[in-house]
Structure formats: structure tokens, C-alpha cells
Coordinates of C-alpha atoms in Angstrom, one line a residue:
M1313 CA -20.4 4.2 14.5
T1314 CA -18.3 1.6 12.6
D1315 CA -14.5 2.0 12.3
E1316 CA -13.3 1.6 8.7
T1317 CA -9.8 1.4 7.3
T1318 CA -9.0 2.5 3.7
A1319 CA -6.4 0.3 2.1
H1320 CA -3.7 2.0 0.0
P1321 CA -1.7 -0.8 -1.7
H1322 CA 2.0 -0.2 -2.5
R1323 CA 2.4 0.2 -6.3
P1324 CA 5.6 -1.5 -7.7
H1325 CA 8.0 0.8 -9.7
R1326 CA 7.6 0.0 -13.4
W1327 CA 11.1 1.3 -14.4
R1328 CA 12.7 -1.6 -12.5
R1329 CA 10.9 -4.1 -14.7
D1330 CA 11.8 -2.2 -17.8
M1331 CA 15.5 -2.2 -16.9
V1332 CA 15.4 -6.0 -16.3
E1333 CA 13.7 -6.6 -19.7
L1334 CA 16.3 -4.3 -21.5
A1335 CA 19.2 -6.1 -19.8
A1336 CA 17.7 -9.5 -20.8
L1337 CA 17.3 -8.2 -24.4
F1338 CA 21.0 -7.1 -24.6
T1339 CA 22.1 -10.4 -23.1
A1340 CA 20.1 -12.3 -25.7
V1341 CA 21.6 -10.3 -28.6
A1342 CA 25.1 -10.8 -27.3
A1343 CA 24.4 -14.5 -26.9
A1344 CA 23.0 -14.7 -30.4
D1345 CA 26.0 -13.0 -31.9
T1346 CA 28.4 -15.3 -30.1
V1347 CA 26.4 -18.4 -31.1
A1348 CA 26.3 -17.2 -34.8
D1349 CA 30.1 -16.6 -34.8
T1350 CA 30.8 -20.0 -33.3
V1351 CA 28.5 -21.8 -35.7
V1352 CA 30.1 -20.1 -38.7
H1353 CA 33.7 -20.9 -37.7
G1354 CA 33.1 -24.2 -35.7
S1355 CA 32.3 -27.8 -36.6
D1356 CA 29.7 -28.3 -33.8
G1357 CA 27.2 -25.9 -35.2
P1358 CA 23.9 -28.0 -34.9
V1359 CA 24.6 -28.8 -31.3
L1360 CA 25.2 -25.2 -30.4
L1361 CA 22.0 -24.2 -32.2
A1362 CA 19.9 -26.7 -30.1
S1363 CA 21.5 -25.5 -26.9
S1364 CA 20.7 -21.9 -27.8
A1365 CA 17.1 -22.7 -28.5
A1366 CA 16.8 -24.4 -25.1
A1367 CA 18.4 -21.3 -23.4
L1368 CA 15.9 -19.0 -25.2
L1369 CA 12.9 -21.1 -24.0
A1370 CA 14.2 -21.1 -20.5
T1371 CA 14.6 -17.3 -20.6
T1372 CA 11.0 -16.9 -21.9
A1373 CA 9.6 -19.1 -19.2
F1374 CA 11.4 -17.1 -16.5
H1375 CA 10.1 -13.9 -18.0
I1376 CA 6.5 -15.1 -17.9
W1377 CA 6.9 -16.2 -14.3
W1378 CA 8.4 -12.9 -13.3
A1379 CA 5.6 -11.0 -15.0
R1380 CA 2.8 -13.0 -13.2
R1381 CA 4.5 -12.6 -9.8
T1382 CA 4.8 -8.8 -10.3
S1383 CA 1.1 -8.6 -11.3
S1384 CA -0.1 -10.5 -8.3
R1385 CA 1.8 -8.3 -5.9
G1386 CA 0.1 -5.3 -7.4
R1387 CA -3.5 -6.4 -6.6
T1388 CA -5.6 -4.5 -4.0
P1389 CA -6.4 -6.6 -0.9
Q1390 CA -10.1 -6.9 0.1
P1391 CA -11.1 -5.6 3.6
K1392 CA -12.3 -8.4 6.0
Q1393 CA -15.8 -8.4 7.7
P1394 CA -15.6 -7.7 11.4
K1395 CA -16.3 -10.9 13.5
Q1396 CA -19.0 -9.4 15.7
S1397 CA -21.0 -7.7 12.9
M1398 CA -24.7 -8.3 13.0
Q1399 CA -24.9 -8.1 9.2
P1400 CA -23.6 -10.9 7.1
E1401 CA -21.6 -10.3 3.9
R1402 CA -23.8 -9.1 1.0
P1403 CA -24.0 -11.7 -1.8
E1404 CA -22.7 -10.8 -5.2
Q1405 CA -26.1 -11.7 -6.8
P1406 CA -29.3 -9.9 -6.0
R1407 CA -31.6 -11.5 -3.4
Q1408 CA -34.4 -13.7 -4.8
D1409 CA -37.9 -13.9 -3.5
P1410 CA -38.7 -16.7 -1.0
A1411 CA -40.6 -18.9 -3.5
A1412 CA -37.6 -18.8 -5.9
E1413 CA -35.2 -19.6 -3.1
D1414 CA -37.2 -22.7 -2.2
A1415 CA -37.2 -23.7 -5.9
T1416 CA -33.4 -23.4 -6.0
G1417 CA -32.9 -25.8 -3.2
T1418 CA -33.4 -24.5 0.4
T1419 CA -34.9 -26.0 3.5
L1420 CA -36.9 -24.5 6.4
W1421 CA -35.8 -25.3 9.9
R1422 CA -37.0 -24.5 13.4
M1423 CA -34.2 -24.0 15.8
R1424 CA -34.2 -23.5 19.5
T1425 CA -31.0 -22.8 21.3
T1426 CA -29.9 -21.3 24.6
V1427 CA -27.4 -18.4 24.7
R1428 CA -25.9 -16.3 27.5
D1429 CA -27.9 -13.3 28.6
E1430 CA -25.2 -10.7 27.8
P1431 CA -24.5 -8.1 25.0
G1432 CA -23.2 -9.6 21.8
S1433 CA -24.4 -13.2 22.3
L1434 CA -27.2 -12.8 19.7
A1435 CA -24.8 -11.1 17.3
A1436 CA -22.3 -14.0 17.6
L1437 CA -25.1 -16.6 16.9
C1438 CA -26.3 -14.7 13.8
T1439 CA -22.8 -14.3 12.5
A1440 CA -22.1 -18.0 12.9
L1441 CA -25.3 -18.9 11.0
A1442 CA -24.6 -16.3 8.3
G1443 CA -21.3 -18.0 7.7
Q1444 CA -23.2 -21.1 6.6
Q1445 CA -25.4 -19.0 4.2
V1446 CA -28.4 -19.4 6.6
D1447 CA -31.1 -16.8 6.5
I1448 CA -33.0 -16.0 9.7
L1449 CA -36.7 -15.4 8.9
S1450 CA -38.1 -14.9 12.4
L1451 CA -36.8 -14.8 15.9
Q1452 CA -38.5 -15.2 19.4
T1453 CA -36.7 -14.8 22.7
H1454 CA -37.7 -16.6 25.9
P1455 CA -35.9 -15.2 29.0
L1456 CA -34.7 -17.7 31.6
A1457 CA -33.0 -17.3 35.0
D1458 CA -29.6 -18.3 33.6
G1459 CA -29.8 -17.3 29.9
V1460 CA -32.1 -16.7 27.0
V1461 CA -33.7 -19.3 24.7
D1462 CA -33.8 -18.1 21.1
E1463 CA -36.4 -19.7 18.8
L1464 CA -35.5 -19.1 15.2
L1465 CA -37.1 -19.9 11.8
L1466 CA -34.3 -20.5 9.4
R1467 CA -33.9 -21.0 5.6
A1468 CA -30.8 -22.9 5.0
P1469 CA -29.2 -24.5 1.9
A1470 CA -30.7 -27.9 1.2
A1471 CA -27.2 -29.4 1.2
L1472 CA -26.6 -28.2 4.8
A1473 CA -27.1 -31.1 7.2
A1474 CA -28.7 -30.8 10.6
A1475 CA -25.5 -31.7 12.3
H1476 CA -23.6 -28.9 10.5
L1477 CA -26.4 -26.4 11.4
A1478 CA -26.1 -27.4 15.1
D1479 CA -22.3 -27.0 14.9
A1480 CA -22.8 -23.5 13.6
A1481 CA -25.1 -22.7 16.5
A1482 CA -22.5 -24.1 18.9
A1483 CA -19.8 -22.0 17.3
G1484 CA -21.9 -18.9 17.9
G1485 CA -22.3 -19.7 21.6
G1486 CA -25.6 -21.7 21.5
R1487 CA -26.1 -24.7 23.7
Q1488 CA -28.8 -27.3 24.1
T1489 CA -29.7 -26.8 20.5
W1490 CA -32.9 -28.4 19.1
L1491 CA -33.7 -28.7 15.4
E1492 CA -36.9 -29.7 13.5
R1493 CA -37.9 -29.4 9.9
A1494 CA -40.4 -26.6 9.3
D1495 CA -42.9 -26.0 6.6
A1496 CA -44.7 -23.0 5.0
H1497 CA -47.2 -22.8 7.8
D1498 CA -44.4 -21.7 10.1
L1499 CA -43.8 -18.6 8.0
V1500 CA -46.6 -16.8 9.8
D1501 CA -45.2 -14.6 12.5
A1502 CA -45.8 -15.6 16.2
P1503 CA -48.2 -12.7 17.2
T1504 CA -50.4 -13.4 14.1
R1505 CA -50.4 -17.1 14.8
V1506 CA -51.4 -16.6 18.5
L1507 CA -54.2 -14.2 17.6
N1508 CA -55.6 -16.7 15.0
L1509 CA -55.5 -19.5 17.6
A1510 CA -57.3 -17.3 20.1
T1511 CA -59.9 -16.4 17.6
R1512 CA -60.6 -20.0 16.6
T1513 CA -60.7 -21.0 20.3
A1514 CA -63.3 -18.2 21.0
L1515 CA -65.5 -19.5 18.2
D1516 CA -65.3 -23.2 19.0
A1517 CA -64.7 -25.0 22.4
A1518 CA -63.2 -28.0 20.5
E1519 CA -60.3 -25.8 19.3
L1520 CA -58.5 -25.5 22.6
P1521 CA -56.5 -28.8 22.3
L1522 CA -55.7 -28.0 18.7
A1523 CA -54.7 -24.5 19.6
L1524 CA -52.3 -25.8 22.2
R1525 CA -50.8 -28.3 19.8
R1526 CA -50.3 -25.7 17.1
L1527 CA -48.8 -23.3 19.6
F1528 CA -46.1 -25.6 20.8
G1529 CA -45.5 -27.7 17.7
R1530 CA -44.9 -31.4 18.0
C1531 CA -46.3 -32.4 21.5
T1532 CA -48.9 -34.6 23.1
I1533 CA -52.2 -33.1 24.4
R1534 CA -54.2 -35.3 26.7
S1535 CA -57.6 -34.3 28.2
V1536 CA -58.3 -36.3 31.3
P1537 CA -61.9 -36.2 32.5
A1538 CA -62.8 -35.8 36.1
R1539 CA -64.6 -39.2 35.9
S1540 CA -63.6 -42.0 33.6
P1541 CA -66.3 -42.9 31.0
R1542 CA -65.7 -46.6 31.8
G1543 CA -66.3 -46.0 35.5
G1544 CA -62.6 -46.8 36.3
G1545 CA -59.2 -46.2 35.0
E1546 CA -57.3 -42.8 34.9
T1547 CA -59.1 -39.8 36.3
A1548 CA -57.9 -36.2 36.7
G1549 CA -56.3 -35.3 40.0
Q1550 CA -56.6 -31.9 41.7
V1551 CA -54.7 -29.2 39.8
P1552 CA -54.3 -25.6 41.2
A1553 CA -56.1 -22.9 39.3
E1554 CA -52.8 -21.4 38.1
G1555 CA -51.7 -24.8 36.7
V1556 CA -48.5 -26.8 37.2
W1557 CA -45.4 -26.6 35.2
E1558 CA -42.7 -29.2 35.5
E1559 CA -39.9 -28.9 32.8
T1560 CA -41.4 -30.9 29.9
V1561 CA -45.0 -31.3 31.3
M1562 CA -47.7 -28.7 31.9
R1563 CA -51.0 -29.5 33.7
L1564 CA -53.8 -27.0 33.5
R1565 CA -57.3 -27.1 34.9
D1566 CA -59.9 -27.8 32.2
P1567 CA -62.8 -25.3 32.4
S1568 CA -65.2 -28.1 31.5
G1569 CA -63.9 -30.4 34.3
G1570 CA -60.7 -32.6 34.6
T1571 CA -57.3 -31.5 33.4
I1572 CA -55.4 -30.8 30.2
T1573 CA -51.9 -32.3 30.1
I1574 CA -49.3 -31.0 27.6
E1575 CA -46.2 -33.2 27.3
R1576 CA -43.0 -32.5 25.2
P1577 CA -40.3 -34.9 26.4
Y1578 CA -37.6 -33.7 24.0
L1579 CA -37.7 -30.0 24.8
P1580 CA -38.5 -28.3 28.2
F1581 CA -41.1 -25.6 28.2
T1582 CA -40.2 -22.0 29.0
P1583 CA -42.1 -19.5 31.4
T1584 CA -43.3 -17.7 28.3
E1585 CA -44.9 -20.8 26.8
F1586 CA -46.5 -21.6 30.2
A1587 CA -48.0 -18.1 30.3
R1588 CA -49.4 -18.5 26.7
A1589 CA -51.0 -21.8 27.5
R1590 CA -52.6 -20.4 30.7
A1591 CA -54.0 -17.4 28.6
L1592 CA -55.7 -19.7 26.1
V1593 CA -57.2 -21.8 28.8
E1594 CA -58.5 -18.7 30.7
L1595 CA -60.0 -17.4 27.5
D1596 CA -61.9 -20.8 27.0
A1597 CA -63.1 -20.7 30.6
R1598 CA -64.4 -17.1 30.4
L1599 CA -66.4 -17.9 27.2
G1600 CA -68.0 -21.1 28.5
P1601 CA -69.5 -24.0 26.4
R1602 CA -70.1 -23.1 22.7
V1603 CA -70.6 -25.0 19.5
P1604 CA -70.7 -23.3 16.0
P1605 CA -74.4 -23.2 14.9
R1606 CA -73.7 -24.0 11.3
A1607 CA -75.8 -26.8 9.7
D1608 CA -76.0 -28.2 6.1
V1609 CA -79.1 -29.8 4.6
L1610 CA -78.2 -32.5 2.1
T1611 CA -80.4 -34.6 -0.2
L1612 CA -79.5 -38.3 -0.4
P1613 CA -79.7 -40.2 -3.7
E1614 CA -83.0 -41.7 -2.6
G1615 CA -84.5 -38.3 -2.1
N1616 CA -84.5 -38.0 1.7
E1617 CA -83.1 -34.8 3.3
I1618 CA -80.8 -34.9 6.2
T1619 CA -79.3 -32.1 8.3
I1620 CA -75.6 -32.4 9.3
R1621 CA -74.4 -30.1 12.1
R1622 CA -72.0 -30.1 15.0
A1623 CA -73.2 -32.0 18.1
G1624 CA -72.7 -31.3 21.7
A1625 CA -74.0 -32.1 25.2
E1626 CA -77.5 -30.9 24.2
D1627 CA -77.7 -33.9 21.8
L1628 CA -77.1 -36.5 24.6
A1629 CA -80.8 -37.6 24.9
A1630 CA -81.2 -38.0 21.1
A1631 CA -77.9 -40.0 21.0
R1632 CA -79.1 -42.3 23.7
A1633 CA -82.3 -42.9 21.9
M1634 CA -80.5 -43.8 18.7
Q1635 CA -78.2 -46.2 20.5
E1636 CA -81.3 -48.0 21.9
R1637 CA -82.5 -48.5 18.3
C1638 CA -79.2 -49.9 17.1
S1639 CA -78.5 -53.6 17.0
A1640 CA -76.0 -55.3 19.3
A1641 CA -73.8 -56.1 16.2
T1642 CA -73.7 -52.4 15.2
L1643 CA -72.8 -51.3 18.7
A1644 CA -70.1 -54.0 18.9
Q1645 CA -68.5 -52.8 15.6
R1646 CA -68.4 -49.2 16.9
Y1647 CA -67.3 -49.7 20.5
H1648 CA -65.2 -52.9 20.2
G1649 CA -66.7 -54.2 23.4
P1650 CA -69.8 -55.2 25.3
A1651 CA -72.9 -53.2 24.2
G1652 CA -73.7 -52.5 27.8
D1653 CA -70.7 -50.1 28.1
A1654 CA -71.7 -48.0 25.1
D1655 CA -73.9 -45.6 27.0
R1656 CA -71.0 -44.6 29.3
Y1657 CA -69.0 -43.2 26.3
L1658 CA -71.7 -40.8 25.0
R1659 CA -71.2 -38.0 27.4
H1660 CA -67.4 -38.3 26.9
L1661 CA -67.7 -38.4 23.1
L1662 CA -70.1 -35.4 22.9
S1663 CA -67.7 -33.2 24.9
P1664 CA -65.9 -30.8 22.6
R1665 CA -62.7 -31.2 24.6
F1666 CA -62.0 -34.6 23.2
G1667 CA -62.7 -33.9 19.6
R1668 CA -65.5 -32.9 17.2
T1669 CA -68.8 -34.7 16.7
L1670 CA -71.1 -34.4 13.7
A1671 CA -74.7 -35.4 13.9
A1672 CA -77.1 -36.4 11.1
Y1673 CA -80.8 -35.5 11.7
T1674 CA -83.7 -36.4 9.4
A1675 CA -86.4 -33.9 8.4
T1676 CA -88.5 -35.1 11.3
G1677 CA -85.8 -34.3 13.8
R1678 CA -84.6 -37.9 14.4
L1679 CA -80.9 -38.5 15.0
V1680 CA -79.7 -41.4 12.8
A1681 CA -75.9 -41.1 12.7
L1682 CA -73.0 -39.7 14.6
G1683 CA -69.4 -39.1 13.4
H1684 CA -66.5 -38.5 15.7
L1685 CA -63.1 -37.0 15.2
L1686 CA -61.2 -37.7 18.4
W1687 CA -57.9 -36.2 19.6
D1688 CA -55.8 -39.2 20.6
G1689 CA -52.6 -37.6 22.0
D1690 CA -50.7 -36.5 18.9
E1691 CA -52.8 -38.7 16.6
T1692 CA -56.4 -38.4 15.4
E1693 CA -59.1 -41.1 15.3
V1694 CA -62.3 -41.2 13.2
A1695 CA -65.3 -43.2 14.2
L1696 CA -68.9 -43.6 12.9
L1697 CA -72.2 -44.9 14.3
V1698 CA -75.1 -45.2 11.9
E1699 CA -78.5 -46.5 12.8
D1700 CA -79.2 -49.9 11.2
D1701 CA -82.1 -48.7 9.1
W1702 CA -79.9 -45.9 7.6
Q1703 CA -76.8 -47.9 6.8
R1704 CA -75.5 -48.2 3.2
R1705 CA -77.5 -45.1 2.2
G1706 CA -74.7 -42.6 2.0
V1707 CA -75.0 -41.1 5.4
G1708 CA -71.8 -42.6 6.9
G1709 CA -69.8 -41.7 3.8
E1710 CA -71.0 -38.1 4.0
L1711 CA -70.1 -37.8 7.7
L1712 CA -66.7 -39.4 7.1
G1713 CA -65.9 -37.0 4.2
R1714 CA -66.7 -34.0 6.4
L1715 CA -64.7 -35.3 9.3
V1716 CA -61.6 -35.8 7.1
E1717 CA -62.1 -32.2 5.8
L1718 CA -62.1 -31.0 9.4
A1719 CA -58.9 -33.0 10.1
V1720 CA -57.1 -31.5 7.1
A1721 CA -58.2 -28.0 8.2
D1722 CA -56.8 -28.7 11.7
G1723 CA -53.4 -29.7 10.3
C1724 CA -53.6 -33.4 10.9
R1725 CA -51.4 -35.5 8.7
S1726 CA -53.4 -38.7 9.1
V1727 CA -56.5 -40.2 10.7
Y1728 CA -57.2 -43.8 11.6
A1729 CA -60.3 -45.9 12.1
V1730 CA -60.5 -49.0 14.3
T1731 CA -63.2 -51.5 13.5
R1732 CA -63.8 -55.1 12.9
S1733 CA -62.4 -56.7 9.7
S1734 CA -66.0 -57.8 8.9
N1735 CA -67.2 -54.2 8.7
T1736 CA -67.2 -53.9 4.9
G1737 CA -69.3 -50.7 5.1
M1738 CA -66.7 -48.8 6.9
V1739 CA -64.0 -50.1 4.6
A1740 CA -66.0 -49.0 1.6
A1741 CA -66.5 -45.5 3.0
M1742 CA -62.8 -45.2 3.7
R1743 CA -61.9 -46.3 0.1
A1744 CA -64.4 -43.8 -1.3
L1745 CA -62.3 -41.0 0.1
D1746 CA -59.9 -41.6 -2.8
L1747 CA -56.9 -41.1 -0.5
P1748 CA -53.9 -43.3 0.4
L1749 CA -54.8 -46.0 2.9
D1750 CA -52.8 -48.3 5.1
Y1751 CA -54.4 -51.5 6.4
Q1752 CA -53.4 -53.4 9.6
V1753 CA -55.3 -56.5 10.7
E1754 CA -54.7 -58.2 14.0
E1755 CA -56.9 -60.8 15.6
G1756 CA -60.0 -59.7 13.8
T1757 CA -59.4 -56.0 14.4
L1758 CA -58.9 -53.7 11.4
V1759 CA -57.0 -50.4 11.6
V1760 CA -57.3 -48.3 8.5
T1761 CA -55.0 -45.2 8.3
V1762 CA -55.7 -42.4 5.9
R1763 CA -52.8 -40.2 4.8
L1764 CA -53.9 -36.7 4.3
A1765 CA -52.5 -34.0 2.1
P1766 CA -51.6 -30.8 4.0
A1767 CA -54.0 -27.9 3.8
P1768 CA -52.9 -25.0 1.5
V1769 CA -51.3 -22.0 3.2
P1770 CA -53.5 -18.9 2.8
A1771 CA -51.9 -16.2 0.8
L1772 CA -50.8 -13.1 2.8
P1773 CA -52.3 -9.8 1.6
P1774 CA -49.9 -7.6 -0.4
A1775 CA -48.0 -5.0 1.4
P1776 CA -49.6 -1.5 1.1

């Protein structure tokens, strides 16, 4: 129940103002009679008339001031909003829909802040944000041993700077506040987003690194194999079955071998997030290896038909046979090193844990091209290997276009390709995408980065 106080303002007595006005009127008449008599019988008439006019103007100004002061005293005071109220003041204008609010100048923010685990702490935080005209769209809580981490999706005025938003959280009792710009994809509530990620992971083993990245936002996902494809370098150490959590780093045992490392240096993980990551990895382990069976048959301009489908470990023998048919120059352009090391990468590249691979087969069942979309930490690399006899016939361009579509669907903002500056075929395929490109050349190595447009947000079904 809310305590309310009804205000009864003191009304001023109108008869007092009337008496003052009547006395002023009699005074003015007496003064006018005296002035008129003096003007008629005296020699300084004009001077006395000017003085009388000044006195009348002064009396009028005093009357106006007195009337305004009396009127302001008679106004009814407005009751104040209680400080600990969970509900902000209602705006005078009716609330607009979210699309209209974005059009009128608002910004989406993701905020994470730690508050005390006691009654009223969340109310204080909400009240402080409401004081800055900030709308809370969603809220998640992560219990800790010494407090609660609140993760909020906010819609704030575009003119409100991040520093002022952090100050408002601190005024509401928040500490260790972290802010990041959000977009329309974050408007999906957390349970729905987790269920979608679990569904995609169940359908495709390559989705696990992407699901973890989408679950935790901006972070680095690294899959470390049990054995390095180069025969040396970094290899996965022994990780307990339940995983390891160390503040900003989580290490989980990869069901396909090796480890999956999740790093977020700017923000510690919470026990809730660690449990969610373990649940996704356990789901992947129970379902085992799987690749979507979809395949598309395309007709090249010259009339040949090729089948493009997802590739996996079952394509290893065909991929080795294709590499043996490729020239040393083609292998060097693809692997940027000695051709003798190329065979060591195939098993690594065909693993769904490190990305997606598309294979192009002829009508006779011969593998003639491979396209890779590789997860490189928080970046994405694209690579092509086309057999010599099938180069410059549209196969590589078709694979590249489909890989870019997969990258857009996976929420990647850019992809890059590393090749030799003399590889004009790769450059032509990248330019044919008709997307913004960035070029960087260093010692004969060419890095082409493609800037991708974000995927459209699916419309939510109307409320019943």
C-alpha cells in the first residue's frame, strides 16, 4: 500500500486585496484634486503635471507587481515522487512505439552493473536510470557471493553520453559498471535467444563456437586441437570434464577433441554464464558429429552441373585426391607456405569446430573445389582452393558468395582473405561480391577485407 498526502493549499482572502485597491483609488483621487488645484492657482503647473504622471506610473507598476505576487501564492503545489518508487514519473505525452522512439533519437545500450544483494537495491538503480529518461527493455540477474550482477538492455536518449549513463548507475548503487552499444538483435529476450542457439547447435556441429560468441557478446572463442595440424605449436592441455572457470577465461572440453577457450578480458564471467556454456557443450557432445545434408545443384555458364554442399570428415579422402591434382603454385597461393605441409591442414579444415567448409562436386562425383569460412578468434577468414582445370569457370565465385552469405547469417561484420598479390582470380571473385573492400599489401601478401551489411532482424509474430 502506498501512503498518499492530499494537499489543501491556503486560499488568500480576496477582501484584503479589494481594500488595498479601494484605498489606492481614494489616494489617487485626492492626489489628482490637489494637483489640479495647485496647477490652477500656481505658476509651476507643467512641472507638477509631469511629476503627477510619474507618480501614477509608479503606482500602476506597484499594483501589477502586487497582483502577480498574490496570484503565485495561490497556486496549488505538485506532490513529489517518492525516492524509492519503482515506477518513474509518467510522461505528459503518450508513449510511442519502439520504432518511433528510435526515429526520434534514442540509442540502445547493454549495461552490466553489480548491486548489493538486499531489498531496494534494484529499485534504487531503476529510479536513478528513470531520472535520466532511460527505459529498461529487459533485465537479467546473475547472483554472486557478495552481490548481484544486473544485465540490462536500455533505450536512452541519443544525447545521453555513456559517462552520464554510468554516473546514473553509480548514483543508484551500481558498481563495476560496463556499457556497450546494442542493436536490434539484442531486443530478443534471453530465454528465446538461448533456445534458438541450442536449436542451431543441435542441427549443425559448426554452430557451437558461434552460439557461444552470440551468448556472451563480444568475446574471443578459440578451438585448440588435441594435436596441432603443423605437427607442433600450441596443443590442448588436459581439461576436466566439468571445465575450468577463471574470472575472464573459461576452458571447456571439446567433444570432438581438444579444448574450447572463451576469453573476455574486459568483463568477468558469472557462474550463470559458466553453467550456460557447459550446457551448450554438453548438448553438442550428446548429439555427436553432424552436418546438414542440404545440397544445391548448379549449372555453370558452360553447361556443366556441379553440386555444392557442406563438407566434413567424410570428404577427407576426396580432398586429398584433389590436392594431389593441384599444381604447386595453386597450393602455395592457398596455404602461403611449402606445398608439403598442405596435407596436414585438411583434417583440421574439415572439422566443423573450426568453421564451415563447402565442397563442389561434379556430376561424376569428383571434388574440384573447397571453400572455407574459418573462425579466427573474434574475426572470420574466408579461403578457397580450386583445382587448376576448374579455375576461372565460376566455381570459386559461387563458393565465395555462399560463404559470405553464411557469414552474414552468422552475424559477422566482416570477413578477410589472405592470398598472394599475384592471385588475380581471388581478387576478381572478391570484387564480384559488390561489397565494400579494404586492401592491404605487405611483402607480396595481400589481405582483402569485406565489410558486410548486418542481417535483417526477423519480425516477431503479433501478440494474440
